[in-house]
Short mmCIF file of C-alpha atoms and ligand atoms in Angstrom, two decimals:
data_model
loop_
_atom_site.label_atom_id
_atom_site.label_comp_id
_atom_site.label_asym_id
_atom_site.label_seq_id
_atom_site.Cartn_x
_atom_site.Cartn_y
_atom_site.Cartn_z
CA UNK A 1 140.15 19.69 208.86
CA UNK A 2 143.75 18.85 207.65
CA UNK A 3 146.33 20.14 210.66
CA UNK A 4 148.46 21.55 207.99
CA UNK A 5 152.32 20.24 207.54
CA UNK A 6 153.97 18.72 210.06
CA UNK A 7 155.85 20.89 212.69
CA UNK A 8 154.05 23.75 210.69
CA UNK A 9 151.53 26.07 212.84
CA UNK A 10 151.66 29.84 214.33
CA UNK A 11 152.14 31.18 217.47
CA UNK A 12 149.62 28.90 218.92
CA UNK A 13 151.06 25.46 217.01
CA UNK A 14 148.18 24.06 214.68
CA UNK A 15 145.34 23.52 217.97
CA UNK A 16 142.47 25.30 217.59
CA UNK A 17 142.35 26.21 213.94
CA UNK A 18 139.56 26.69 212.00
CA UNK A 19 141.39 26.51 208.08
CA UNK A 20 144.72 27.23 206.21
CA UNK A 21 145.59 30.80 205.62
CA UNK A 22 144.85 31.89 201.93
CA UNK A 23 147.36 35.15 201.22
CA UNK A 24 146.53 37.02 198.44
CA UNK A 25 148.65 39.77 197.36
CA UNK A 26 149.35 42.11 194.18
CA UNK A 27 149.15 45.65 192.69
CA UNK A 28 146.04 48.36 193.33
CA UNK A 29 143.08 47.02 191.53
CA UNK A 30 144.31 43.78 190.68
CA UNK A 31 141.04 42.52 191.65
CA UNK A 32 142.41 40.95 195.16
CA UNK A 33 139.70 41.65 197.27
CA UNK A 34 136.70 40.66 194.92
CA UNK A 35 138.72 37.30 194.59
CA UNK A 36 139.16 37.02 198.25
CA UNK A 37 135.74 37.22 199.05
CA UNK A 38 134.84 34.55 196.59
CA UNK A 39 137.42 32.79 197.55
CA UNK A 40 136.58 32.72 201.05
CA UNK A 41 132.77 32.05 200.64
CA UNK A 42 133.66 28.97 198.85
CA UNK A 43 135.87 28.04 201.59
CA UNK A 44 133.38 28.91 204.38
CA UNK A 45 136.22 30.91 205.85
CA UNK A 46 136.25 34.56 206.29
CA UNK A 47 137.67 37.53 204.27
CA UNK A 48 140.44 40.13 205.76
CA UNK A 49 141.04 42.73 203.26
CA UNK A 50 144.17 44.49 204.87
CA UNK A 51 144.08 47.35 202.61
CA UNK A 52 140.84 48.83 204.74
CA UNK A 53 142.60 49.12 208.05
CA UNK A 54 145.51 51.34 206.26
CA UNK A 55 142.27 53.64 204.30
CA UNK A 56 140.45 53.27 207.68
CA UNK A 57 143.99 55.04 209.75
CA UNK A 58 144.17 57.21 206.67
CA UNK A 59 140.13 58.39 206.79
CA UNK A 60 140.55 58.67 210.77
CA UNK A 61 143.87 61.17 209.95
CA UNK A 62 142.22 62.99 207.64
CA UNK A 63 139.10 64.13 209.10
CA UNK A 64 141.40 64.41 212.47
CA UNK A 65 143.86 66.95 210.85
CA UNK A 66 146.65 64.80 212.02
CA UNK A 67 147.31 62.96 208.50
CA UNK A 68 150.41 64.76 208.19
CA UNK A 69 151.62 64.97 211.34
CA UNK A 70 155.23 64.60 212.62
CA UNK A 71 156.54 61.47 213.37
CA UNK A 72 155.40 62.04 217.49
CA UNK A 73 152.43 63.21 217.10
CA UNK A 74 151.49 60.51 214.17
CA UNK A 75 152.59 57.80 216.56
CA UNK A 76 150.54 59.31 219.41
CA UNK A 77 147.39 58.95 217.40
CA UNK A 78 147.69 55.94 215.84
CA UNK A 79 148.25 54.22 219.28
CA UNK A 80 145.11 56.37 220.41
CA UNK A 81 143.08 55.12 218.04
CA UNK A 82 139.95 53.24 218.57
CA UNK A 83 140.23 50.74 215.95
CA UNK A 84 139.20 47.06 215.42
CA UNK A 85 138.68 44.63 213.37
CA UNK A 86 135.57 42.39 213.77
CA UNK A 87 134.30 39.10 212.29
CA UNK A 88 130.66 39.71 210.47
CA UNK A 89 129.39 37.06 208.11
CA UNK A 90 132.23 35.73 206.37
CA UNK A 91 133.87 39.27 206.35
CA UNK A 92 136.12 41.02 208.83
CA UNK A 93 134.55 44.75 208.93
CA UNK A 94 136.69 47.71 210.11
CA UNK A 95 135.65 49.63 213.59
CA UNK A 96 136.35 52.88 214.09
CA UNK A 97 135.39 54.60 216.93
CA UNK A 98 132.28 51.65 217.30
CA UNK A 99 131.28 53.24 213.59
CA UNK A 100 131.95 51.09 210.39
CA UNK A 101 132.63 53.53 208.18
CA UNK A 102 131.39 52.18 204.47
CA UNK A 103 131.84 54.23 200.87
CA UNK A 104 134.32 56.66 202.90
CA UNK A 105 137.46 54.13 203.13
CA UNK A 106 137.09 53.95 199.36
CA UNK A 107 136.91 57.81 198.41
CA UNK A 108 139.95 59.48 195.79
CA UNK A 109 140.56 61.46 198.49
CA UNK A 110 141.77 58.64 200.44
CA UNK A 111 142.84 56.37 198.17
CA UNK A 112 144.98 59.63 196.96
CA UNK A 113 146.70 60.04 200.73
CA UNK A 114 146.52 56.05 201.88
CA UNK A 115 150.17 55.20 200.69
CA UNK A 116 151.82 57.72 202.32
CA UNK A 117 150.23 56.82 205.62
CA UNK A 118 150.93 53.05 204.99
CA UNK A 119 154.29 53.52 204.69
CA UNK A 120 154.90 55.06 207.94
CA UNK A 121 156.17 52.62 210.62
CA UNK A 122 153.10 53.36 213.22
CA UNK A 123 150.71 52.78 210.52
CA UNK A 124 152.46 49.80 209.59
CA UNK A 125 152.53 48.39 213.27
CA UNK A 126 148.93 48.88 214.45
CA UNK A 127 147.89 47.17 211.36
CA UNK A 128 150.59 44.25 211.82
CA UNK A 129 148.76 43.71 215.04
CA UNK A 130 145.46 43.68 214.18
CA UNK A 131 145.90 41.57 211.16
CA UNK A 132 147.77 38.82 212.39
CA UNK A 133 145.37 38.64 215.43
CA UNK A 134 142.37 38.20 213.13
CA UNK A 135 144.42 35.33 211.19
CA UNK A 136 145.51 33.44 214.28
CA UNK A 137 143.19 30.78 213.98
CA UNK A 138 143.37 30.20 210.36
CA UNK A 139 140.29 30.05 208.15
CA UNK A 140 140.95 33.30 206.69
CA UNK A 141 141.74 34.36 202.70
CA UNK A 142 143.36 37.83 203.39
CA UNK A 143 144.57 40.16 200.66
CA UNK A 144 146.89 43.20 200.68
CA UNK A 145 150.41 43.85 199.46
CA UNK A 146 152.67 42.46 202.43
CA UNK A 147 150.40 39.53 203.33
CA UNK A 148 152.73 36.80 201.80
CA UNK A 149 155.63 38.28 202.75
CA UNK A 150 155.66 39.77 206.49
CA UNK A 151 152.06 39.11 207.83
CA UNK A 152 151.80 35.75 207.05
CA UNK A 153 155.10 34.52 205.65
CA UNK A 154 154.19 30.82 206.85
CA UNK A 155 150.63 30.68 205.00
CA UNK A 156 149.57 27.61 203.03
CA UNK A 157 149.01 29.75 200.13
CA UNK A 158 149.90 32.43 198.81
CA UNK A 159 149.05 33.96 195.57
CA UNK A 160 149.81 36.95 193.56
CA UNK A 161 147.85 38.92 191.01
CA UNK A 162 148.90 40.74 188.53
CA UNK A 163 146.60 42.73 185.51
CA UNK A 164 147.92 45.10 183.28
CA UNK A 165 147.78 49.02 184.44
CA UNK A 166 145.14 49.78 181.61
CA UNK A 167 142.67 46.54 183.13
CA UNK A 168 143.23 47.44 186.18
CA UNK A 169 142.12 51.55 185.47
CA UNK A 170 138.97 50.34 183.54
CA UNK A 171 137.59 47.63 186.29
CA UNK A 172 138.07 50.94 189.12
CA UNK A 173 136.49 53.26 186.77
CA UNK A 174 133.84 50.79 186.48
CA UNK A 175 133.99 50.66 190.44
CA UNK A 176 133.36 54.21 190.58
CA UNK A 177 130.39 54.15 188.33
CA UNK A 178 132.15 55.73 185.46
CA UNK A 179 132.04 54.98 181.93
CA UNK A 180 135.28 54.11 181.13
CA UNK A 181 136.68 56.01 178.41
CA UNK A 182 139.91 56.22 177.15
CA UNK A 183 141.06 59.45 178.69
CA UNK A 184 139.93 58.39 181.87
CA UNK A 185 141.63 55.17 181.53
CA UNK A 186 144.63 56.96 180.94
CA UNK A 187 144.46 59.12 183.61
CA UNK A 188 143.31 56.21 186.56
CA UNK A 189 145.93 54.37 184.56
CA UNK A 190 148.14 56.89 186.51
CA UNK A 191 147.14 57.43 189.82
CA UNK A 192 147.18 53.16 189.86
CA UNK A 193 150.76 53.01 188.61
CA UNK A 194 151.61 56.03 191.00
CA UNK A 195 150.55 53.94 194.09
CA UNK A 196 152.21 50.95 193.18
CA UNK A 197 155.19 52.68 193.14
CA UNK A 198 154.99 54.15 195.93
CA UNK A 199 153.84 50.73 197.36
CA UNK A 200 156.97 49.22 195.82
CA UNK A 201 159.45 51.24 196.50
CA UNK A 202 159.17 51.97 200.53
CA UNK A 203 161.30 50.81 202.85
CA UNK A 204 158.45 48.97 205.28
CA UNK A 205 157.07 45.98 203.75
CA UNK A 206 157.48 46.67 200.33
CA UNK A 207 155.26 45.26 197.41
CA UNK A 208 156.59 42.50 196.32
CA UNK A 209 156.23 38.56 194.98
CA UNK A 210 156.47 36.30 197.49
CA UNK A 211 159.24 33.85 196.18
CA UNK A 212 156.92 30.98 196.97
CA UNK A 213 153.41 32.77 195.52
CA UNK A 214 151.87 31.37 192.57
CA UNK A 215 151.47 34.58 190.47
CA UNK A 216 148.22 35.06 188.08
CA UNK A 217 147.59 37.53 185.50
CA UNK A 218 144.22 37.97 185.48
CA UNK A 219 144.08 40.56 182.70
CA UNK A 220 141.90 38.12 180.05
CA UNK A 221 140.75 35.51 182.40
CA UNK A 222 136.82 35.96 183.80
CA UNK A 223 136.56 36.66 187.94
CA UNK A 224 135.19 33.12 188.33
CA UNK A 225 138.25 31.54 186.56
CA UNK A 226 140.46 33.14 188.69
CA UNK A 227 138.29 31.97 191.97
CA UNK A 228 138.53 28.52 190.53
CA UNK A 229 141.64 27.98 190.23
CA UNK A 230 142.31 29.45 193.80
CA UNK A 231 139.95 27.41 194.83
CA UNK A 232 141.84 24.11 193.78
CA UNK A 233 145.20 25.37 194.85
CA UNK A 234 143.78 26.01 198.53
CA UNK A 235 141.90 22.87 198.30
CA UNK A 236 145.08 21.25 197.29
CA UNK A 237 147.54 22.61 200.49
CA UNK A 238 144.44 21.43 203.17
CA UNK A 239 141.43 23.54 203.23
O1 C5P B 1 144.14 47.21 198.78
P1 C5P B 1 143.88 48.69 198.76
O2 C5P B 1 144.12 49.32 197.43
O3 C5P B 1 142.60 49.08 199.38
O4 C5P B 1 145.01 49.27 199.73
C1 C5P B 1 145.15 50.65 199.94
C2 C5P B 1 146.60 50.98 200.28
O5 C5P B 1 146.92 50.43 201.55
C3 C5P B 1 147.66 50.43 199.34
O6 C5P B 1 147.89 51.28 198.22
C4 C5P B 1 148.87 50.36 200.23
O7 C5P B 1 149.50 51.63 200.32
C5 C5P B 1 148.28 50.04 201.58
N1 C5P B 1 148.39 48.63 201.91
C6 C5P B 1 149.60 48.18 202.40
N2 C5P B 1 149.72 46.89 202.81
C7 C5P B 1 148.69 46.04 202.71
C8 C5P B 1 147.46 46.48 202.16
C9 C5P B 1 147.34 47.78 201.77
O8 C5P B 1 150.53 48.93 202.51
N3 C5P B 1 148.84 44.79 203.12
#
């Protein structure tokens, strides 16, 4: 395995690592975490979709009562909270609570209420923690919207995908097991952009381009042309 560039290396320097760090970042639905995963099982390293600890904190709030709670009590439970991430074939899988909760991270409901929670600072800690433990050793492809730019501003790579609003409504419709339809495009179309500005415009870890991301508009190009070409790049920097 390549040691990565000189003088380079984390917390730990470059011993013990297992692969590069693949960041991939970009707007709701721009297919990040499908790619990840392919990316990553052609690697042989693991996948680390960030976005599932912030729905996981959000799920855990909501069926708590506390999703809206001050600034106190918010902190309070957050820290309290019996969350982990844990390395399972390939993937790392959310704990809560020693349950992996599945379909319910991915519900409107919380989907509707996740970027108001992510952009509060305990939110924002807990998951800096967790993430950047589960990346220490390299050999992960982790997407989200700060990966590039505050979790792991010294990975080898770092990409960022873009899709057009309208793509981006018809591949979650399609997620949802609906028939995408104009109207509905329209109206997903909506909610999407509505998150992303959110997503943009906070204070804490914005979304943004990393300067040094490679970005890729995957709005005509297949799911396996996009792995490919991730592929190579990673390939390229040492994995
Ligand atoms: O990626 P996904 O759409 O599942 O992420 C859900 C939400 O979690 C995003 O809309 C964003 O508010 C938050 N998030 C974040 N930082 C990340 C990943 C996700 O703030 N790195």
């Amino acid at each position: 395995m390549s040691p990565g560039p000189a003088g380079g290396g984390g917390p730990d320097g470059d011993h013990g690592r297992h692969g590069i760090r693949v960041a991939i970042d970009g707007p709701a639905a721009s297919g990040k975490s499908t790619t990840a995963r392919a990316v990553a099982e052609r690697l042989g390293y693991a996948h680390l979709n960030s976005g599932l600890l912030y729905r996981a904190i959000t799920w855990a709030g909501l069926e708590g009562g506390w999703v809206d709670a001050g600034p106190d009590e918010f902190a309070r439970r957050v820290g309290e909270l019996d969350l982990e991430l844990r390395r399972r074939n390939g993937e790392f899988v959310v704990v809560v609570a020693d349950r992996r909760p599945g379909g319910e991270l991915t519900t409107r409901a919380v989907s509707r209420r996740v970027s108001d929670v992510a952009a509060r600072e305990p939110a924002r800690t807990r998951a800096l923690e967790e993430l950047r433990e589960a990346g220490r050793r390299g050999g992960v492809v982790c997407d989200g919207r700060d990966i590039g730019t505050v979790v792991f501003p010294d990975a080898e790579l770092k990409v960022y995908l873009v899709a057009t609003a309208e793509e981006r409504a018809r591949r979650r419709l399609l997620d949802y097991d609906e028939t995408p339809t104009e109207e509905r495009i329209a109206a997903e179309a909506e909610r999407l952009r509505a998150r992303d500005e959110k997503d943009a415009g906070r204070e804490l870890a914005p979304l943004r381009k990393p300067d040094d991301a490679v970005e890729i508009d995957t709005t005509d190009l297949r799911p396996g042309e996009v792995v490919d070409s991730i592929v190579e790049l990673a390939r390229e920097r040492g994995a």
